[in-house]
Structure formats: structure tokens, C-alpha cells
XYZ file of C-alpha atoms in Angstrom:
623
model
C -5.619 -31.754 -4.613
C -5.996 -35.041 -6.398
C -9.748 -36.538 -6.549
C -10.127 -40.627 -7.368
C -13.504 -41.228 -8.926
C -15.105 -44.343 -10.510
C -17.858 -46.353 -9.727
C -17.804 -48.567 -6.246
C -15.499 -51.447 -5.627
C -12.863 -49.335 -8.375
C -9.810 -49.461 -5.887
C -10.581 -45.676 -4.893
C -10.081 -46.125 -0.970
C -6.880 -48.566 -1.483
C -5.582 -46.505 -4.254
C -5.786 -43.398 -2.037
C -4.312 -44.919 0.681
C -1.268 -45.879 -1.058
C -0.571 -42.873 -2.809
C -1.037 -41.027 0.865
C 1.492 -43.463 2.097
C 3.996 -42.674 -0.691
C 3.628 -38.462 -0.268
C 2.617 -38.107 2.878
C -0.353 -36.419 1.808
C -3.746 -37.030 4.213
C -6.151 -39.402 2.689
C -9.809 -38.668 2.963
C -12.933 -41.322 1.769
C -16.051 -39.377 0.608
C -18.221 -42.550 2.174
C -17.336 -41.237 5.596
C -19.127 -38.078 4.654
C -22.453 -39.811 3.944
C -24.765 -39.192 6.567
C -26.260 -42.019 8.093
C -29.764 -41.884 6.114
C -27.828 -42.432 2.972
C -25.643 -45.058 4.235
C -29.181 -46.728 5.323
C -30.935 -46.305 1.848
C -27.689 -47.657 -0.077
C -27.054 -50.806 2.117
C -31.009 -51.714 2.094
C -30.078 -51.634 -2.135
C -32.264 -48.751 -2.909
C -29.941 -45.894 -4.899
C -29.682 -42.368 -3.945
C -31.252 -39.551 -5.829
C -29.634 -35.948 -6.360
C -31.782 -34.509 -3.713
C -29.916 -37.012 -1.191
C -26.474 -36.932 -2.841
C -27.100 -32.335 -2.510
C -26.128 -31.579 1.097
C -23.215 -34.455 0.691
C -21.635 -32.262 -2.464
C -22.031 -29.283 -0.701
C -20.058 -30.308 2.251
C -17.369 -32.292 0.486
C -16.728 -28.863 -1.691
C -16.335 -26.705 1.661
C -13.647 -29.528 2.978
C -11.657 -29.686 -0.303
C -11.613 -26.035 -0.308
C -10.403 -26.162 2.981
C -7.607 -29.205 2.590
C -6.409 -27.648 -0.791
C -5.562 -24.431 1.502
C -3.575 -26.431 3.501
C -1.294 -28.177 1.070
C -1.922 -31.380 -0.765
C -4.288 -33.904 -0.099
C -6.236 -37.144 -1.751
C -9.835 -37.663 -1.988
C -11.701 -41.088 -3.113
C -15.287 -39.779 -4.520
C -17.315 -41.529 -6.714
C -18.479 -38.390 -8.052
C -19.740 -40.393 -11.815
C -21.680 -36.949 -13.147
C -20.219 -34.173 -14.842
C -22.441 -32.455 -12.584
C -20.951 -33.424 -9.450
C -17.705 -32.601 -10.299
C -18.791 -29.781 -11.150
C -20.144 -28.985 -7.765
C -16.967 -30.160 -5.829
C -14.372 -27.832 -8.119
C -16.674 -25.049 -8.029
C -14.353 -22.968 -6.338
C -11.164 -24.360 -6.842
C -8.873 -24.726 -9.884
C -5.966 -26.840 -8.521
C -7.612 -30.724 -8.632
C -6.286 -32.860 -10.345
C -8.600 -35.942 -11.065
C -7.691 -39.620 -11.432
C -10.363 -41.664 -13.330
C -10.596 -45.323 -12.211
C -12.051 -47.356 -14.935
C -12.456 -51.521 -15.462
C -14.693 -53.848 -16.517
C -18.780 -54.396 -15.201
C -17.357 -58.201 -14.047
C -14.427 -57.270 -12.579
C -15.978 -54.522 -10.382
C -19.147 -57.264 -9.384
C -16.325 -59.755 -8.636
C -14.828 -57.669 -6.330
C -17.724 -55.917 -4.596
C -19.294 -59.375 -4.094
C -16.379 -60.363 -2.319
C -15.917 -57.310 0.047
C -17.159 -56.921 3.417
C -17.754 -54.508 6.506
C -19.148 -51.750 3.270
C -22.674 -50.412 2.967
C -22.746 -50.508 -0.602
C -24.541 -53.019 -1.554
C -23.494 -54.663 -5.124
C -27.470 -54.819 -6.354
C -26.391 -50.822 -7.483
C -23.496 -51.335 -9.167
C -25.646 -51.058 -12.551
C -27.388 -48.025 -11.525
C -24.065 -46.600 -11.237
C -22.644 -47.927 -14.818
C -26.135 -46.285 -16.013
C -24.939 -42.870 -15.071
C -21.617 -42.680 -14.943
C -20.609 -39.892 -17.133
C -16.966 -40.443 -18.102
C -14.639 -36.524 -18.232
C -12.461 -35.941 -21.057
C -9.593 -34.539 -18.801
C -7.890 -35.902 -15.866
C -5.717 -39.402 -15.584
C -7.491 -42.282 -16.526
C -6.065 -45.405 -15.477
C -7.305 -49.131 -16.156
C -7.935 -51.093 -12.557
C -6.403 -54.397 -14.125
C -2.971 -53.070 -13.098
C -2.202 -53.399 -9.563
C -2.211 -50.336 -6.932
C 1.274 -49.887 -7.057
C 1.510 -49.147 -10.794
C -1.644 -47.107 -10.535
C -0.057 -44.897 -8.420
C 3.517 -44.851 -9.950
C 1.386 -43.762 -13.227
C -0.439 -41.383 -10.768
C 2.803 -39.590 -9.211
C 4.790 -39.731 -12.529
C 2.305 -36.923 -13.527
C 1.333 -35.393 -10.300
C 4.447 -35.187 -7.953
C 5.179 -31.669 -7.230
C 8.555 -29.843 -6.925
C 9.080 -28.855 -3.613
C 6.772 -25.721 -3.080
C 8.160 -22.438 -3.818
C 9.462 -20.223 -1.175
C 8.610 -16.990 -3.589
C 6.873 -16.389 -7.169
C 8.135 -13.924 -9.920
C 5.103 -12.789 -11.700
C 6.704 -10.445 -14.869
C 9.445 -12.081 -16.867
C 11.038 -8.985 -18.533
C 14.484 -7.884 -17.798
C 13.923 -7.043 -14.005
C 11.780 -9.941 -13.583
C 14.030 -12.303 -14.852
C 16.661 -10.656 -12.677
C 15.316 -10.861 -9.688
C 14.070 -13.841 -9.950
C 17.529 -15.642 -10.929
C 19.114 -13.709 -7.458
C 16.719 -15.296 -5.684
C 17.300 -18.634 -7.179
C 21.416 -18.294 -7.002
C 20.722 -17.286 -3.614
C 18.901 -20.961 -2.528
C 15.473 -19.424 -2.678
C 13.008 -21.882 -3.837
C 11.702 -19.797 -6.996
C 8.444 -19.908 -9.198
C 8.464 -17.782 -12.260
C 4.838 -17.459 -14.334
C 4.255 -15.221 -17.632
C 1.388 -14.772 -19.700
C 0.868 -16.690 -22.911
C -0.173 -13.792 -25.059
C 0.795 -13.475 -28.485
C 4.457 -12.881 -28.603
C 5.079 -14.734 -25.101
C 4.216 -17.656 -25.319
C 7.689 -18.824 -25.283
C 9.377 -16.387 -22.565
C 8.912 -18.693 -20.059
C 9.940 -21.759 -22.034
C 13.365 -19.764 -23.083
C 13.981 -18.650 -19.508
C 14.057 -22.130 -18.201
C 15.920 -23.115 -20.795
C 18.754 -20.900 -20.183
C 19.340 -21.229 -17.157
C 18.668 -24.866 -16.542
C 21.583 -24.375 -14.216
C 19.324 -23.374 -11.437
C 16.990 -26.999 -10.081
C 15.027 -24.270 -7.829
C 13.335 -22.726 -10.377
C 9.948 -24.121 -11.672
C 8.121 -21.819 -14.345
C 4.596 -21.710 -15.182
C 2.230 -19.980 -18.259
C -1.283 -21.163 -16.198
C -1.627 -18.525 -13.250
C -3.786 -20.941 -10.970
C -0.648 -23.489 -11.384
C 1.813 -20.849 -10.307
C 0.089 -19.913 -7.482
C -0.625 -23.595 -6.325
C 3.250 -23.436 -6.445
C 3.949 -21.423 -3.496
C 4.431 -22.231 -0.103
C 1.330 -20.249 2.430
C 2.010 -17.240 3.043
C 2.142 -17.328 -0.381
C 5.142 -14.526 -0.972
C 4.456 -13.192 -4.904
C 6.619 -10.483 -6.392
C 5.018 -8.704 -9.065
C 7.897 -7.068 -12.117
C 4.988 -5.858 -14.481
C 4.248 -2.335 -16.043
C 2.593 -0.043 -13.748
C -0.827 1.238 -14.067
C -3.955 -0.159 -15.011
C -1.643 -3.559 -15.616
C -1.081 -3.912 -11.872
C -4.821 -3.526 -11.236
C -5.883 -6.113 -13.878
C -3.559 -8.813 -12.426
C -4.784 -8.382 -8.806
C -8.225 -9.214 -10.148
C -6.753 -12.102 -11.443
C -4.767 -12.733 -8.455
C -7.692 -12.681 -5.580
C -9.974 -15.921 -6.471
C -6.531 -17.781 -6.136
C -5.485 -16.371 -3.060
C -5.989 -16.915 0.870
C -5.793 -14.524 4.011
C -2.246 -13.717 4.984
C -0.658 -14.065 1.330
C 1.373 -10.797 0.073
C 1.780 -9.148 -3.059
C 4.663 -7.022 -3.751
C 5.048 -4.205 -6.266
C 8.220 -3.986 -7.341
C 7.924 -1.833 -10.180
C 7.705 1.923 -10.304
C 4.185 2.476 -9.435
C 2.614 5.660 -8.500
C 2.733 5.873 -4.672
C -0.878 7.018 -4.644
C -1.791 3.922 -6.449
C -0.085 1.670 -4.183
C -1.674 3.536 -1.068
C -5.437 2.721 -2.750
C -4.226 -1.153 -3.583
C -2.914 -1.819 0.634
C -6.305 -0.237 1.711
C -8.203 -2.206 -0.771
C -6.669 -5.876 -0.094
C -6.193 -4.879 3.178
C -10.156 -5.605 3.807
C -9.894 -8.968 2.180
C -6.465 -9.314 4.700
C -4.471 -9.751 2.084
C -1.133 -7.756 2.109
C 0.313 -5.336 -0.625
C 3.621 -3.850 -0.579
C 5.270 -1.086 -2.598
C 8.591 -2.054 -2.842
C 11.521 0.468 -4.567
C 13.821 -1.562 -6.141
C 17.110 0.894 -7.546
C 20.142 -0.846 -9.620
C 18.496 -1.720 -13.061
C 19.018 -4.890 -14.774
C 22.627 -5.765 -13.011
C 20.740 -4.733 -9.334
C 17.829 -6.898 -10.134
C 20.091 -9.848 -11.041
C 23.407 -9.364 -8.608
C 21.871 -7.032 -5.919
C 19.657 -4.286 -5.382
C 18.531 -1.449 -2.988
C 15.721 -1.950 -1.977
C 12.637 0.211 -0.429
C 10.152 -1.632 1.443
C 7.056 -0.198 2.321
C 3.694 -2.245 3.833
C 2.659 -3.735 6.943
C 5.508 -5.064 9.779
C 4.269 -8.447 9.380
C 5.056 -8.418 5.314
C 8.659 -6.744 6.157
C 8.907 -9.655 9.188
C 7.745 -12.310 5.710
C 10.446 -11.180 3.602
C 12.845 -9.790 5.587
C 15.455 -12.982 4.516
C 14.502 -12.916 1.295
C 15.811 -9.265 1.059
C 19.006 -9.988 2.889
C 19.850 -12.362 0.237
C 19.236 -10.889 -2.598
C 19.978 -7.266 -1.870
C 23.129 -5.328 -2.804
C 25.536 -5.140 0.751
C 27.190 -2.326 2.024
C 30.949 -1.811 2.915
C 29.764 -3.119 5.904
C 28.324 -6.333 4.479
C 24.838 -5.005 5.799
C 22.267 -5.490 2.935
C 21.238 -2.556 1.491
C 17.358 -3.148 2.424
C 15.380 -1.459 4.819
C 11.633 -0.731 5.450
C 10.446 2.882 4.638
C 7.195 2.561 6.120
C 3.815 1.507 5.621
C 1.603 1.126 2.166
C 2.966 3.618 -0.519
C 5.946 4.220 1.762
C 8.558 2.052 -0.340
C 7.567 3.689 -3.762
C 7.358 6.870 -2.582
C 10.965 7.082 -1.053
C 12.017 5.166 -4.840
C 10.275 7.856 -6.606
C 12.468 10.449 -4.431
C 15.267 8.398 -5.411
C 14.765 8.446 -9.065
C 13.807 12.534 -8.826
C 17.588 12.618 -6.949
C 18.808 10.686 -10.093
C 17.166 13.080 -12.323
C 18.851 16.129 -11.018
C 22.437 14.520 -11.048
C 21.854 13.039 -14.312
C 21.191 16.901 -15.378
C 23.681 18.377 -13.651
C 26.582 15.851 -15.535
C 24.896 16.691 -18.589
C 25.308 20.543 -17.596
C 29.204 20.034 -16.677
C 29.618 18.258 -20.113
C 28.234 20.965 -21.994
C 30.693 23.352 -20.736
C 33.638 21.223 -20.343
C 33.057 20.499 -24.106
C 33.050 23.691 -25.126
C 36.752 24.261 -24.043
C 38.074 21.031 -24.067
C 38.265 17.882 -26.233
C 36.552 14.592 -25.216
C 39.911 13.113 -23.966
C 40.829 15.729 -22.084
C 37.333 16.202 -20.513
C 37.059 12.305 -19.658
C 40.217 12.873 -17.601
C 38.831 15.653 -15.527
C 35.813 13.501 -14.597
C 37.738 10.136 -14.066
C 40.216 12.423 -11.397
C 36.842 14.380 -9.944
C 35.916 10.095 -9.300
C 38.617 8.786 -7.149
C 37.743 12.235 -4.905
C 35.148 12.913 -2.699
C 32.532 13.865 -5.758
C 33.263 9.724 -7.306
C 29.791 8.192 -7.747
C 28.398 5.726 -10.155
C 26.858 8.186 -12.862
C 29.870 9.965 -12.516
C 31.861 7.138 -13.620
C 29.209 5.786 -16.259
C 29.393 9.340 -17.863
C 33.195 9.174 -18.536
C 32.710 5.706 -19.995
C 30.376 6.851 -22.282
C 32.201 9.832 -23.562
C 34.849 7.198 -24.408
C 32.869 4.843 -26.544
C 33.385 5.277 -30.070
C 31.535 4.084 -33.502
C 33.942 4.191 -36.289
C 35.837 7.521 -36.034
C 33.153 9.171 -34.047
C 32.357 9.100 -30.641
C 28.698 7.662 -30.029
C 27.751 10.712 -27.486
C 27.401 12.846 -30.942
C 25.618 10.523 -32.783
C 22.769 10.401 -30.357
C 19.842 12.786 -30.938
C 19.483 15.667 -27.965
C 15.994 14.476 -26.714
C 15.996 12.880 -23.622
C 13.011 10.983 -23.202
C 11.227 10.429 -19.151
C 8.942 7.937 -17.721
C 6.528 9.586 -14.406
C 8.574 9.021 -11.205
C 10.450 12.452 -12.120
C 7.089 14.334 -12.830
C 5.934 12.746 -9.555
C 8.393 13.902 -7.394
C 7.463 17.431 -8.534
C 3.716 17.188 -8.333
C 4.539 15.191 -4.990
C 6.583 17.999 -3.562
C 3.998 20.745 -5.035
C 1.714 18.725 -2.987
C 3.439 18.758 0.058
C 4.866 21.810 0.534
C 8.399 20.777 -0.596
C 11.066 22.727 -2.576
C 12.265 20.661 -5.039
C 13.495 22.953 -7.793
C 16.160 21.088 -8.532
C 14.214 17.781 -9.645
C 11.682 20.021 -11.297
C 14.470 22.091 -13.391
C 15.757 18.864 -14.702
C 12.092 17.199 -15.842
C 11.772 20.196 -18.000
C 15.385 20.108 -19.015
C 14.171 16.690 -20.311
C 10.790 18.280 -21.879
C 12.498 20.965 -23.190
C 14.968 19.024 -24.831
C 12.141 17.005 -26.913
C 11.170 20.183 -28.795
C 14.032 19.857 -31.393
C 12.466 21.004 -34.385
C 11.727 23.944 -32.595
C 15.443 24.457 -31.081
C 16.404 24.193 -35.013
C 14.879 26.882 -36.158
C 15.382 29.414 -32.872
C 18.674 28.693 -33.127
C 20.076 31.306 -35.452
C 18.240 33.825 -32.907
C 20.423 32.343 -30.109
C 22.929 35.719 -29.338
C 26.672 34.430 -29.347
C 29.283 34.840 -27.082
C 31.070 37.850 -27.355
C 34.322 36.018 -27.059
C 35.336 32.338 -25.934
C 36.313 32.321 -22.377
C 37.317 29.255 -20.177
C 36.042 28.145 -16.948
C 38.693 26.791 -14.801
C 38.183 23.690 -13.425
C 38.472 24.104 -10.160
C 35.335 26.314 -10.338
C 33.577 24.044 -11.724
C 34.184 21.184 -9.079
C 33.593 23.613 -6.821
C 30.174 24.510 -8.378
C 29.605 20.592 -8.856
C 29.961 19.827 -4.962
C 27.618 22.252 -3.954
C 24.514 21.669 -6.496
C 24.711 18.327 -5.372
C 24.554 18.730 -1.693
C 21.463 21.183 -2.625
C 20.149 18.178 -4.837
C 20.204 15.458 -1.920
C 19.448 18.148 1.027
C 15.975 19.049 -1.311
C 15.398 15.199 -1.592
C 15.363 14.132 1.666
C 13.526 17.249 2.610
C 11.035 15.928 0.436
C 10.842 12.263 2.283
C 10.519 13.968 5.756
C 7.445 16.238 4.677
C 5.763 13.078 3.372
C 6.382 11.085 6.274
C 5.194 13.526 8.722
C 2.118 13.533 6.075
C 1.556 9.887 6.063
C 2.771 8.614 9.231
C 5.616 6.651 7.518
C 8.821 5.896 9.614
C 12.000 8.825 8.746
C 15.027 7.160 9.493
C 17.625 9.388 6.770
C 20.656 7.700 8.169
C 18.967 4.216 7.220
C 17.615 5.739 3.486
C 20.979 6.935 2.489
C 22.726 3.741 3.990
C 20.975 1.895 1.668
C 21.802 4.193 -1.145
C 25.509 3.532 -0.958
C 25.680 0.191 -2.502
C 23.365 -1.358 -5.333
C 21.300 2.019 -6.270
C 22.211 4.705 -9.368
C 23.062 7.386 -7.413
C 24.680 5.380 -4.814
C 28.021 8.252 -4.701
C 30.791 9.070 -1.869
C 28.510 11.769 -1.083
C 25.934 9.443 0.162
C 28.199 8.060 2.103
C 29.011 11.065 4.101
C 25.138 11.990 4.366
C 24.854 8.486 6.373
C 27.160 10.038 9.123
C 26.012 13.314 8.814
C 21.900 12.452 9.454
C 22.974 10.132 12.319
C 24.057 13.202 14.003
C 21.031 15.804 12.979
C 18.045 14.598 10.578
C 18.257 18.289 8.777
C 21.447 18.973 6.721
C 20.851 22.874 7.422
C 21.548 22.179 10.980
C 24.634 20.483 10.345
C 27.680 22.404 10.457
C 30.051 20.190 8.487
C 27.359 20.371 5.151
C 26.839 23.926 5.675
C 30.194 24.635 5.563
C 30.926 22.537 2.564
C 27.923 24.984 1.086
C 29.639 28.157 1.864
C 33.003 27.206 0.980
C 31.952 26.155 -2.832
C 29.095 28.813 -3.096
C 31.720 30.918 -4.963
C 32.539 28.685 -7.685
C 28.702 27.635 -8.460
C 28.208 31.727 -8.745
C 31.231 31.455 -11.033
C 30.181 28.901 -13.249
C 26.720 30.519 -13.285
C 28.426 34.068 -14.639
C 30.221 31.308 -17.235
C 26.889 30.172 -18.884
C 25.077 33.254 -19.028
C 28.441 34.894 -20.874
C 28.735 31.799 -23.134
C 25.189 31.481 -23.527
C 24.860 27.392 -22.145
C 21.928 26.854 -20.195
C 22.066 25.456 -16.913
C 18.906 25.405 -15.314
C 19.555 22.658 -12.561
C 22.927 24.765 -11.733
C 21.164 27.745 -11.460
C 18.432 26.142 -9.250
C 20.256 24.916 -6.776
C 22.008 28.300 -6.531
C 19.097 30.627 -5.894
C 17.534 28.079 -3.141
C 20.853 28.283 -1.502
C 20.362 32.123 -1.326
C 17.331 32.267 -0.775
C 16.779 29.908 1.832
C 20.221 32.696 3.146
C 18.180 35.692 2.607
C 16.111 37.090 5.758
C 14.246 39.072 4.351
C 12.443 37.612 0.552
C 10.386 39.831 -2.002
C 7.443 37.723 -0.892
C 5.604 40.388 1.291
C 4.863 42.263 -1.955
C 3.670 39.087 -3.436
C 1.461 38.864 -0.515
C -0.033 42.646 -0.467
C -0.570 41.679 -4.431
C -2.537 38.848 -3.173
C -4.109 41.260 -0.458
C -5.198 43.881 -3.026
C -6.805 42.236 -5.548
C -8.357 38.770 -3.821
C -8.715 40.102 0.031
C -6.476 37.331 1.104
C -5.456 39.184 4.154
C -1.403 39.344 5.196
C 0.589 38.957 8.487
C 2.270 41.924 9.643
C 6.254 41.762 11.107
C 5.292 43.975 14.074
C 1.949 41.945 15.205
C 1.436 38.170 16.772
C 2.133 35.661 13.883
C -1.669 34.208 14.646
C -3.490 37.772 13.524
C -4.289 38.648 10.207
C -4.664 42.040 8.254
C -6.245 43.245 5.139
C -6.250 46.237 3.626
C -8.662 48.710 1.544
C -5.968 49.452 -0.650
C -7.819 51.549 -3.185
């Protein structure tokens, strides 16, 4: 929005007119917003007072409020007190203000020579008397002609081309994201803070990658989001928590009905729920969005978890085609999950999926290196990866077990704690909430917890009993075992997504989820591959043949590799989950009717009975 002010017979209206001709911007003339009594008063020579000038301020701020929302436009005002300007920017951060300024004679000159205007050139003084000259804006001397004005006027003023989406977070991610947009012909605005220690990440970024003439960057948060096309599409790649909330404060003066904000961090889904309820009254849209594949997804393509209103998937529905990873198919590996807390909640699944095959690779290497040297064990997992077990972490791991620092490899110089951020706690508490059996996920967050107590593992472990001799598992066992924890890990996690949905009224479309999750994502995996066939065909992997046959069959070798750790005394806690859901969902009949007549005896919590209706209820005087 770009204001002209000076005193009368300046060159406001002609300058505006010009520069409205050169952008294609819409002109407006504060004069024609006089009412007529003012008009009257100035033409009869007589010069208005505040209490005139009042209900004239007031209606020029509600239009420029209204023509800033609808892109660009030019306003001639006289507007000569600080005041006044004051008054017309109250509520809106993006004018920029050109300052006319020239000599008392050459403005009489010219207002003595113009006709068909009300002002009459008596006033000109009174106007020189109060004119209150701003320190900021463009000034420009009126002895130059129009054109020049408005060359000087454009050479700091012309916009890029407004920005089809803005990257708010310029870490890793952010800048990843952001650059796949911009490879990908998407008109892209980048903005970071200025804090100490940042003010030059935006500077740098641009810098690098000068490549890219779509990107614009910005440190000033009311310039970034003047930026942006309407909707005005921001992606937010910040730290979750409190963080998120402190920028949408930020965020709301500056925004209008219909714009969208998307999380596409790792926020709590309960968070993100609160957040689309809260902007939803000001009609403002927020979106949890997953986004699995790290640094290299960000940058070269992601999966991606959308979850908010239809309309906001219908927004940026190309946006995700672009930049998202693509499946063997060439179908982008995008898809909504649902509404509000929807798209973090299935990402938070996701990264409790990633936790449990992360542990259960970490299980397999502590036996396989306990028999075998690193070689040896790097070529058992590199042939287990061209089979039907290959998956990304799988073929990470035997790259790391390769990578050497001198004559050492760099897996033993790394201390055993393996630190966690909250999406695997979350999927625990989640599933704890819900109903859900997740053991699985849950065995490997304390596998992570328990690791961190080392000082404490130190000292317990001359206590630790020793195996009575050293016995080999073969290998085949050990695939076997492998296979089957993992179908337990995925059939638990998408268990997981179906309880929620049915909770929340989200959409469950498992063929779609693990579609997504064969290209892009961390524990994208041949597996997942096979589950996209298999859910087309029944949504529950316990009432599909095919997986619970591949159960049966390799049931034998995870009891096998089970009896291995407890005789050579190496924990495996996500092995051995996976193993006792898998009998006990099997088992009929389950020790939990005692647990119940425990319940029964000392709290009066009544039981069902096996030979009565399943509505009735019994207790007992037990004593």
C-alpha cells in the first residue's frame, strides 16, 4: 500500500496516477472522500479543523485496510500530521509512504494556475503551518518531473511477484522444504527471526542458493506476510511447543479470513487439535501436517501427512504433489489423514513404528555381534536387504557398521545412550489412552530410557550372571524371528491409527497410509509395500490370511531367538514383546479373570461371568 502525502497542488493525484498506470495498481484520491461540507468550507477559503478532518480519517483507514487486503494499491492523502498518519496506519503495517516536498512558490504557482479543484490557494499557508514532515518513508523533491518521481518511487517499491507459499523456520527442514518448493517452480518466501545468533540465516540462505530467482527472504514478519499471495499458504518448520503458540500470536494481526497455517513439525497432536479449534473461530485454517524423510525428504521429497479442513487439503493439494516423495507408481506420496490433529497424529504413529524397528535392528546387532565379526554380520544384513525384509533402516544400519575412524569402527566409539524426543512417549500415552496395544513401541521408549542410565549399568554389571557356554543362533532363526516382530510392529501401529480415528472422526484409509510410506518416509520397507495390497483387501491384518500365515510360519524362530537371549543373557525386550502379543492375542482363554476377581475382592468392581449375558454384572462377598 503506498500513501502520497504533501501539501495541495504537490503532484499527489498526477503522481498517483502514473505510478497506477505503470503497475497496474488502482489509484484512489483522498479528496473524493471529503464529504461535501468540507469540500464547501475549503473552497469558500476557510481551513478545516480536526473535528472536520475526524470522520474523513476514520473512513479512509477502513478503505486502506480494505484495498491493502486485496493486493496493492496507491493513495494521494495530504495527511501533513504525524497524527493523521497515525490514524490511517493504525491497523496496518504494510504502507509504504512517499513524501512530496517543494518549494512555498512553486506549490502557489501551480495551485494558482489549476482549475475544476475546491482547494482554494488562500490555505496553502495554513497547510505549510502544520505540516509535520516523518522521518521515514521516500521523500522526493517535486522539481523533477512525474516520471522520475515515480521511477525513484518503483526502484524502491516494486514487488517480486507475490509468493505462492511462505517458509516460516529456516533450520535444516525449513530450508529443505523450502528449496523443493522453489526447484519445483513454486513461488517461495522464506522469513527468520533476527535474534541474536540469526541475524544472518536468512542473509546466508539467499546467498547460497542465489540459483533459485523464486525465492525472496525476509527478517521483518509483517514484510513476509505482505509477500504472499491470499489465501495466504504459510508453512511453519519451528520447534514445537510453546514456540508454535508464540508465533501464531504474532501471526493473527497480519492475517485475513481464509489464510492457512501449517505445522509441519512434530507437534503434539493434542496441541494441534486446540490450535484448528482456536483459529478456526477467527476462520483462519491450521493444519497438522507429518512430514517423514529428514533433511534429504524435506529437500528432495517427503511423505507427507495432512490433516485439517478439505478446503486447506483442496489449497495445497499441488503444492504437495510437487514437492512430495513419488511412489513406484509416480503417485506422490501425500495424502490427507483427516481433520485437525489428524496429520500429526498418524506422523507420531509413524515415528512410534520407527522406534520399534530401530530397536529391533539394534536387538539383531547385539546378537549377531556376539558370534560374528562386523564384516561378516554386515553381509547377513546387506543379503536379508535385497529380500523381502530390505527397508531403508535396514540398509542405513549395514552402512553404519561399515564406517570406520582410524582402525576402529565408529559403532564402538559411540556411547550406549540413545537419546528420544516425545513422539515415541506419545504414541504410548496415546495408545494407553485409547485402548491400544502398543507394546512394541512402548518396549523400545524404555529400551531408549533404560539405556541412559549408564553409570548405573557400570556398576550392575559384574552382577550380570554369564552364559554358561557360547552358543550360536543360526541365522535363519533369526530372519525368521525378524519377519515376524515386524509384522507385529506395523499390525500394532495401524491398530493404533484405526482406534483414534474411530475416536476422532478422522478418515482410515490403511491402504492410502502405508502407500505413502513406501517412498520418501524412514521406515518406508518392502514390507510396507505388501501391507498396501494386503489392507486393500481387509483393513485388519488379523483377518488376513496371507499375514497370518507369514505369523505362524516364523513364530518358531522368534521363540528360538527368544530361548537365545535369555541363555546368553542379551536383552531383547521389543523381541520379546512382539512375541507374547502374538500369543496372547492366540490364547482363548488369558489369566485375566483372576485379575478381575482380584479387582472384585478388594474394590467391589463387579466381574462378568462366561455362563451369563455379557451385559450383567456380578460381585461377590468373597470374605
Amino acid at each position: 500500500m503506498i500513501i502520497i502525502m504533501g501539501v495541495s497542488g504537490t503532484g499527489k493525484t498526477s503522481l498517483g496516477k502514473y505510478l497506477s498506470q505503470e503497475t497496474g495498481w488502482p489509484f484512489y484520491d483522498a479528496d473524493d472522500f471529503h464529504p461535501e461540507t468540507n469540500k464547501k468550507k475549503m473552497s469558500s477559503g476557510f481551513q478545516l479543523d480536526d473535528a472536520d478532518r475526524a470522520p474523513w480519517l476514520t473512513e479512509l483507514a477502513e478503505k486502506i485496510n480494505l484495498w491493502s487486503e486485496e493486493g496493492q494499491a496507491i493513495l494521494a492523502c495530504s495527511a501533513l500530521k504525524e497524527r493523521y498518519r497515525e490514524s490511517l496506519a493504525a491497523e496496518n503495517s504494510s504502507i509504504t509512504w512517499v513524501v512530496l516536498n517543494g518549494s512555498f512558490d512553486r506549490i502557489k504557482n501551480r495551485l494558482e494556475n489549476r482549475g475544476n479543484h475546491f482547494f482554494n490557494a488562500r490555505l496553502l499557508q495554513s497547510q505549510f503551518d502544520v505540516l509535520e514532515l516523518p522521518n521515514y518513508g521516500i521523500h522526493l523533491n517535486i522539481k523533477e518531473t512525474i516520471p522520475q518521481l515515480a521511477s525513484s518511487v518503483l526502484n524502491k517499491v516494486q514487488p517480486l511477484p507475490l509468493a505462492t507459499i511462505g517458509v516460516i523456520g529456516m533450520g535444516v527442514m525449513g530450508q529443505g522444504i523450502a528449496l523443493n518448493c522453489a526447484e519445483n517452480n513454486i513461488s517461495t518466501a522464506v522469513y527468520n527471526r533476527s535474534f541474536p545468533g540469526e541475524e544472518k540465516v536468512i542473509e546466508s540462505f539467499l546467498s547460497k542458493n542465489k540459483a533459485f530467482k523464486n525465492l525472496s527472504g525476509f527478517t521483518d514478519l509483517n514484510a513476509f506476510i505482505s509477500s504472499l499471495e491470499r489465501p495466504r499458504k504459510i508453512w511453519l518448520m519451528i520447534k514445537s511447543g510453546p514456540a508454535i503458540d508464540g508465533l501464531i500470536e504474532e501471526l493473527l494481526p497480519l492475517l485475513s479470513v481464509g489464510d492457512i497455517i501449517v505445522d509441519g513439525g512434530n507437534s503434539h497432536y493434542p496441541d494441534t487439535q486446540r490450535r484448528a479449534q482456536e483459529l478456526q473461530k477467527k476462520k483462519i485454517d491450521f493444519v497438522g501436517c507429518g512430514v517423514s524423510g529428514g533433511e534429504v525428504g524435506a529437500r528432495n521429497g517427503a511423505s507427507i501427512m495432512f490433516g485439517g479442513s478439505t478446503d486447506a487439503y483442496m489449497a495445497f493439494n499441488p503444492i504437495l504433489n510437487k514437492i512430495a516423495a513419488k511412489d513406484k507408481a509416480d503417485v506422490p506420496c501425500q495424502s490427507y489423514m483427516g481433520k485437525e490433529g489428524a496429520g500429526h497424529f498418524v506422523k507420531m504413529v509413524h515415528n512410534g513404528i520407527e522406534y520399534a524397528e530401530m530397536q529391533l535392528l539394534a536387538e539383531t546387532f547385539a546378537v549377531l555381534a556376539n558370534q560374528m565379526s562386523y564384516p561378516e554380520l554386515v553381509a547377513v544384513l546387506q543379503e536379508m536387504n535385497q529380500g523381502s525384509e530390505a527397508s531403508y533402516l535396514l540398509e542405513i544400519t549395514a552402512e553404519i557398521l561399515q564406517k570406520k575412524e582410524g582402525k576402529h569402527f565408529l559403532v564402538d566409539l559411540i556411547l550406549d545412550q540413545a537419546s528420544s524426543k516425545g513422539t515415541g512417549m506419545w504414541s504410548s500415552s496415546a495408545a494407553l489412552a485409547l485402548g491400544s496395544v502398543n507394546t512394541m513401541m512402548s518396549a523400545s521408549v524404555f529400551a531408549r530410557y533404560l539405556s541412559s542410565f549408564k553409570t548405573e549399568r557400570v556398576a550392575l554389571s559384574v552382577r550380570k550372571p554369564k552364559a554358561k557356554k557360547q552358543v550360536d543362533l543360526d541365522v535363519k532363526s533369526l530372519i525368521e524371528a525378524y519377519r515376524f516382530a515386524r509384522i507385529v510392529n506395523h499390525i500394532q501401529g495401524f491398530n493404533l491409527i484405526e482406534n483414534a480415528s474411530q475416536q476422532y472422526g478422522w478418515e482410515y484409509n490403511p491402504s492410502e497410509t502405508a502407500r505413502i510410506w513406501t517412498q520418501g518416509c524412514i521406515i518406508r520397507s518392502r514390507l510396507m509395500e505388501t501391507l498396501v495390497q494386503a489392507f486393500k483387501t481387509e483393513k485388519s491384518l488379523f483377518n488376513n490370511t496371507a499375514i497370518l500365515d507369514l505369523l505362524k510360519g516364523n513364530e518358531a524362530g522368534a521363540a528360538s531367538l527368544i530361548h537365545h537371549g535369555v541363555d546368553q543373557k542379551i536383552a531383547l525386550d521389543c523381541y520379546s514383546s512382539a512375541y507374547n502379543y502374538w500369543i496372547a492375542m492366540c490364547s482363548e482363554s488369558l489369566p485375566a479373570n483372576l485379575i478381575q476377581a482380584q479387582r472384585d475382592f478388594f474394590g467391589a468392581h463387579t466381574y462378568r461371568r462366561v455362563d451369563k449375558p455379557f451385559e450383567q454384572t456380578f460381585h461377590t462377598q468373597w470374605q
